[in-house]
C-alpha positions as a printed Julia matrix, in Angstrom:
245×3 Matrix{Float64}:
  -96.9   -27.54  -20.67
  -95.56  -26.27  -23.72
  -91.49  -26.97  -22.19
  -92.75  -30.31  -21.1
  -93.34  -31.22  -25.02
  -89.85  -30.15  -25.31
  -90.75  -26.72  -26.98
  -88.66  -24.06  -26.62
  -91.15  -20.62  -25.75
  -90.2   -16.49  -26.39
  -92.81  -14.75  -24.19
  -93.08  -10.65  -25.05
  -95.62   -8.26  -24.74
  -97.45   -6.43  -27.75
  -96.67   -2.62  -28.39
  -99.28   -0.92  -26.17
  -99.68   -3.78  -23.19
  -98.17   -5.33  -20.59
  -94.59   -3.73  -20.27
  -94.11   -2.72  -23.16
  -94.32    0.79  -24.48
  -97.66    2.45  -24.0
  -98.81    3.76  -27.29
 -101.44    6.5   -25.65
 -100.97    8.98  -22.73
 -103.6     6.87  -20.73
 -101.29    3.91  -19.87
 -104.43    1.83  -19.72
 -106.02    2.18  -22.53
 -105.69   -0.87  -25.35
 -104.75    1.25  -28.36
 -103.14    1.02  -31.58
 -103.36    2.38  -35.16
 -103.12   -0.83  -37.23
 -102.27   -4.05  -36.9
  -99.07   -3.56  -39.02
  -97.23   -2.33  -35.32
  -97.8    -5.69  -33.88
  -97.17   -8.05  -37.01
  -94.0    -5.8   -37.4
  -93.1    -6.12  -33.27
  -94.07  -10.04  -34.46
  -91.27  -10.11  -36.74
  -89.25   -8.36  -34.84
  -89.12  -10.74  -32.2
  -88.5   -13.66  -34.12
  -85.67  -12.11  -35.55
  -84.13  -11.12  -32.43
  -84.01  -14.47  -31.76
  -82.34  -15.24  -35.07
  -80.49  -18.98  -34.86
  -81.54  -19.36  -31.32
  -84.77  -20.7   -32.67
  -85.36  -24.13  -33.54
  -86.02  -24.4   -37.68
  -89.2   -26.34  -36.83
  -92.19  -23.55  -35.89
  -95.37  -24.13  -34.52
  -97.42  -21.07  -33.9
  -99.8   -21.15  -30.7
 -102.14  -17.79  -30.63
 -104.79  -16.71  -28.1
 -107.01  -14.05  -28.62
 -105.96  -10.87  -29.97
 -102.85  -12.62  -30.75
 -104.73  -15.45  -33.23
 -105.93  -12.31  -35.35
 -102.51  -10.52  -35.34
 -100.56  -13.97  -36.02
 -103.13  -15.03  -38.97
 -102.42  -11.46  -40.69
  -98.87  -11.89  -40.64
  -99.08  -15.36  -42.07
 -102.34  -14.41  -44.57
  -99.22  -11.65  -45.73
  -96.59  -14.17  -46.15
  -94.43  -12.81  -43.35
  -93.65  -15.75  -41.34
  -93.78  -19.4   -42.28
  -94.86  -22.22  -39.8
  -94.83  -26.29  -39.46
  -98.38  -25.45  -37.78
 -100.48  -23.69  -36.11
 -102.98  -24.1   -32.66
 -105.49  -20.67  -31.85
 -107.11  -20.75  -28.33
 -109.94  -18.69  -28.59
 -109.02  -16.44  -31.39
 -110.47  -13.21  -31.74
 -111.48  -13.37  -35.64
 -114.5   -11.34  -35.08
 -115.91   -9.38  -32.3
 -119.15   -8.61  -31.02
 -120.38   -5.46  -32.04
 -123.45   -4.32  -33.94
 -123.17   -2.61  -37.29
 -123.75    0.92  -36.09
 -121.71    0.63  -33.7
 -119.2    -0.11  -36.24
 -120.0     2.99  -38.62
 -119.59    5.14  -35.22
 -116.25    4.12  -34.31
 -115.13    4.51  -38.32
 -116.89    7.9   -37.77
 -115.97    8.86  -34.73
 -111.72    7.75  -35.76
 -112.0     9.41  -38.94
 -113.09   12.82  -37.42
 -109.15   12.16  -34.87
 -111.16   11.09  -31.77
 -109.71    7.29  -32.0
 -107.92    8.1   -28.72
 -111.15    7.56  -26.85
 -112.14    4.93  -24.91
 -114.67    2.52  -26.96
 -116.74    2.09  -24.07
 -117.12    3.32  -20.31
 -114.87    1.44  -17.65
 -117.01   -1.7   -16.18
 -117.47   -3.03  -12.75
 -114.69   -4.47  -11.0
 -113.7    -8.1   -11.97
 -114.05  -10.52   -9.79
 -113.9   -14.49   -9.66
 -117.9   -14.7    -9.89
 -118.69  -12.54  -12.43
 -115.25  -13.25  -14.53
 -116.04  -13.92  -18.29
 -112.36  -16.0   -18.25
 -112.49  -19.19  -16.67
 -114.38  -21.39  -14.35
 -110.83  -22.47  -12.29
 -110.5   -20.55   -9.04
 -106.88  -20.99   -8.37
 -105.94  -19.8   -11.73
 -107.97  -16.9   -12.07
 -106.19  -16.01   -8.32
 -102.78  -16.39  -10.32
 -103.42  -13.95  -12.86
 -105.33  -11.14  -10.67
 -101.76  -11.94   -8.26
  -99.55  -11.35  -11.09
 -101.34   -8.22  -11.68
 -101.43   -7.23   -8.26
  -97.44   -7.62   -8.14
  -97.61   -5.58  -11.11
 -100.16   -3.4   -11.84
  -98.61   -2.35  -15.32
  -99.2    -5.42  -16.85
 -102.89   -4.5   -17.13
 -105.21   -3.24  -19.93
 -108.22   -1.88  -19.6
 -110.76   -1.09  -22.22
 -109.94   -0.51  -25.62
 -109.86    2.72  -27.81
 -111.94    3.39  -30.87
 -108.86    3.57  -33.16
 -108.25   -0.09  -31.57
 -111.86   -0.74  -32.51
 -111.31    0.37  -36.34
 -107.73   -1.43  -36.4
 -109.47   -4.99  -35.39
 -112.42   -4.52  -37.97
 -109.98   -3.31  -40.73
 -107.69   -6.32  -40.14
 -110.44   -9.02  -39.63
 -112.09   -7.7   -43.34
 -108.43   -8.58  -44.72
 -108.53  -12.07  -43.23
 -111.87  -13.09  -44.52
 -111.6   -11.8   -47.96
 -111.84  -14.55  -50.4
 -108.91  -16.56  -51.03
 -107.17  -14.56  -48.67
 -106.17  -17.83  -46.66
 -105.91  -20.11  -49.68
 -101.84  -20.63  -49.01
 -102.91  -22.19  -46.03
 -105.51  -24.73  -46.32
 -103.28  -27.64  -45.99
 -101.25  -26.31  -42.76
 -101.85  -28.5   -40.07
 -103.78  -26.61  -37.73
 -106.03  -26.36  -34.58
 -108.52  -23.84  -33.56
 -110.35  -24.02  -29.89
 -113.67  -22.76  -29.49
 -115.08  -22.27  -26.19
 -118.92  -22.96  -25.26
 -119.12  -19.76  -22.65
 -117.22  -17.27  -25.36
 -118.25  -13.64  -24.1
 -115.01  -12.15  -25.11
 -115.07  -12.72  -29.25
 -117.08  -13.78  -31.59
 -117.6   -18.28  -32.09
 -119.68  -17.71  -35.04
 -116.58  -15.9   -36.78
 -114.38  -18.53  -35.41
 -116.04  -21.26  -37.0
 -116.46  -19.82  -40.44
 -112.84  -18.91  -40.68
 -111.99  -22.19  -39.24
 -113.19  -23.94  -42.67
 -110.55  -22.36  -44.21
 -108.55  -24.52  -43.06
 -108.71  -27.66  -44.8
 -106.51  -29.54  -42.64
 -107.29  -28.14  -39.71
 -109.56  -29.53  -36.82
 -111.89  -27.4   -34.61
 -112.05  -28.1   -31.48
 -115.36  -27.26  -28.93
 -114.24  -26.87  -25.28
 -117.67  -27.64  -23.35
 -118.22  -25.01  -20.83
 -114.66  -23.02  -21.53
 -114.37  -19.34  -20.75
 -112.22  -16.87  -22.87
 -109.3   -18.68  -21.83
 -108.98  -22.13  -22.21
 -106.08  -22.57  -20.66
 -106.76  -21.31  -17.54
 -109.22  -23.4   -17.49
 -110.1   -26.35  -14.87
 -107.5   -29.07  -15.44
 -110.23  -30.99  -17.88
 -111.59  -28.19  -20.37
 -106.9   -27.75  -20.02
 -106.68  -31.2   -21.16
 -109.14  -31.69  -23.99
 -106.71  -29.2   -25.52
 -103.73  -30.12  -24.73
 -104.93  -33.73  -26.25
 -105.96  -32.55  -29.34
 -102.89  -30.33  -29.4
 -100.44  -33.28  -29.42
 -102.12  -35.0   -32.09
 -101.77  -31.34  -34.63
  -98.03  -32.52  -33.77
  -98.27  -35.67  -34.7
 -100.16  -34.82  -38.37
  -97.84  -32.51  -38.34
  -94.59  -35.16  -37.96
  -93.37  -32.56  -35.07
């Protein structure tokens, strides 16, 4: 989609997932310390790619990644034309103590530990992801062909890291630089994953940005059914065209 627009797209995997180097001794844990190791892999990458890039940036974040790409802009580390989140995790959905425990529980050098016990095995029907057959298929395939791609649940020190990085983003004026970027954030009805209340509220700092509701979206919107794909792919193009990209 992206190469149709005539985009040109660097795909690499976070510290701690996918292929990349596992930061824990159990390989499928999510863990990290801070947030700092991926906006600094972030910058890393782009400068790897050095002229190779085009000049003209537009950032496109899902999930995790919306948090870790809004810190490294909220910390003036990478500039961009503008900027579309699917889904991005700018809260997540745990209770209070729950949050003192895992501060608790890091502080005392237990954040190696898994957050939470493994849960059932995901399938198609009970999949909090998307409501498109054929591409939820795809992905479990791709992990199938590869089974180090996956990540299971996350660690407490990932727990701390989110929390600590998600306080920095919603501090006030913390986002003022960027109230006039050109920007689109898409918020799906069936969000089990992150929080859509923190979406929305972060979303208004974004003066010229536009939130987008994707009725009856999972977690990821665009593996969605060709529709829920298409409301955001619409609204996408025309962040380009504010945008004079």
């Amino acid at each position: 989609d992206l190469q149709a627009r005539g985009f040109a797209v660097v795909i690499f995997d976070w510290p701690g997932q996918g292929l990349s180097q596992r930061m824990h001794r159990n390989l499928g844990l999510g863990h990290v310390r801070t947030y700092g190791v991926y906006v600094d892999a972030l910058i890393r990458g782009m400068e790897k790619l050095g002229r190779r890039a085009p000049q003209k940036w537009v950032l496109f974040a899902h999930s995790m990644g919306g948090a870790i790409a809004l810190e490294a802009m909220r910390t003036k580390r990478i500039s961009v034309d503008a900027a579309a989140f699917s889904a991005p995790m700018w809260g997540i959905p745990i209770w209070f103590f729950q949050r003192w425990f895992a501060r608790f529980v890091r502080f005392f050098g237990f954040g190696g530990m898994a957050a939470r016990p493994p849960g059932p095995e995901e399938t198609f029907e009970n999949n909090q992801l998307t409501h498109d057959e054929r591409r939820w298929r795809l992905y479990r395939q791709l992990i199938e062909a590869e089974p180090k791609l996956a990540v299971g649940e996350p660690s407490i020190a990932w727990i701390v890291a989110s929390l600590n990085v998600l306080k920095e983003l919603f501090e006030p004026g913390a986002l003022d630089h960027l109230r006039n970027l050109p920007a689109l954030i898409g918020i799906a009805t069936e969000e089990t994953i992150v929080k859509k209340s923190a979406q929305r509220k972060l979303a208004r700092r974004f003066k010229a940005g536009k939130v987008l509701t994707v009725e009856g979206s999972g977690h990821e919107i665009l593996m969605e059914t060709d529709a829920r794909r298409d409301e955001f792919w619409k609204a996408f193009d025309e962040m380009l065209r504010k945008a004079k990209i």
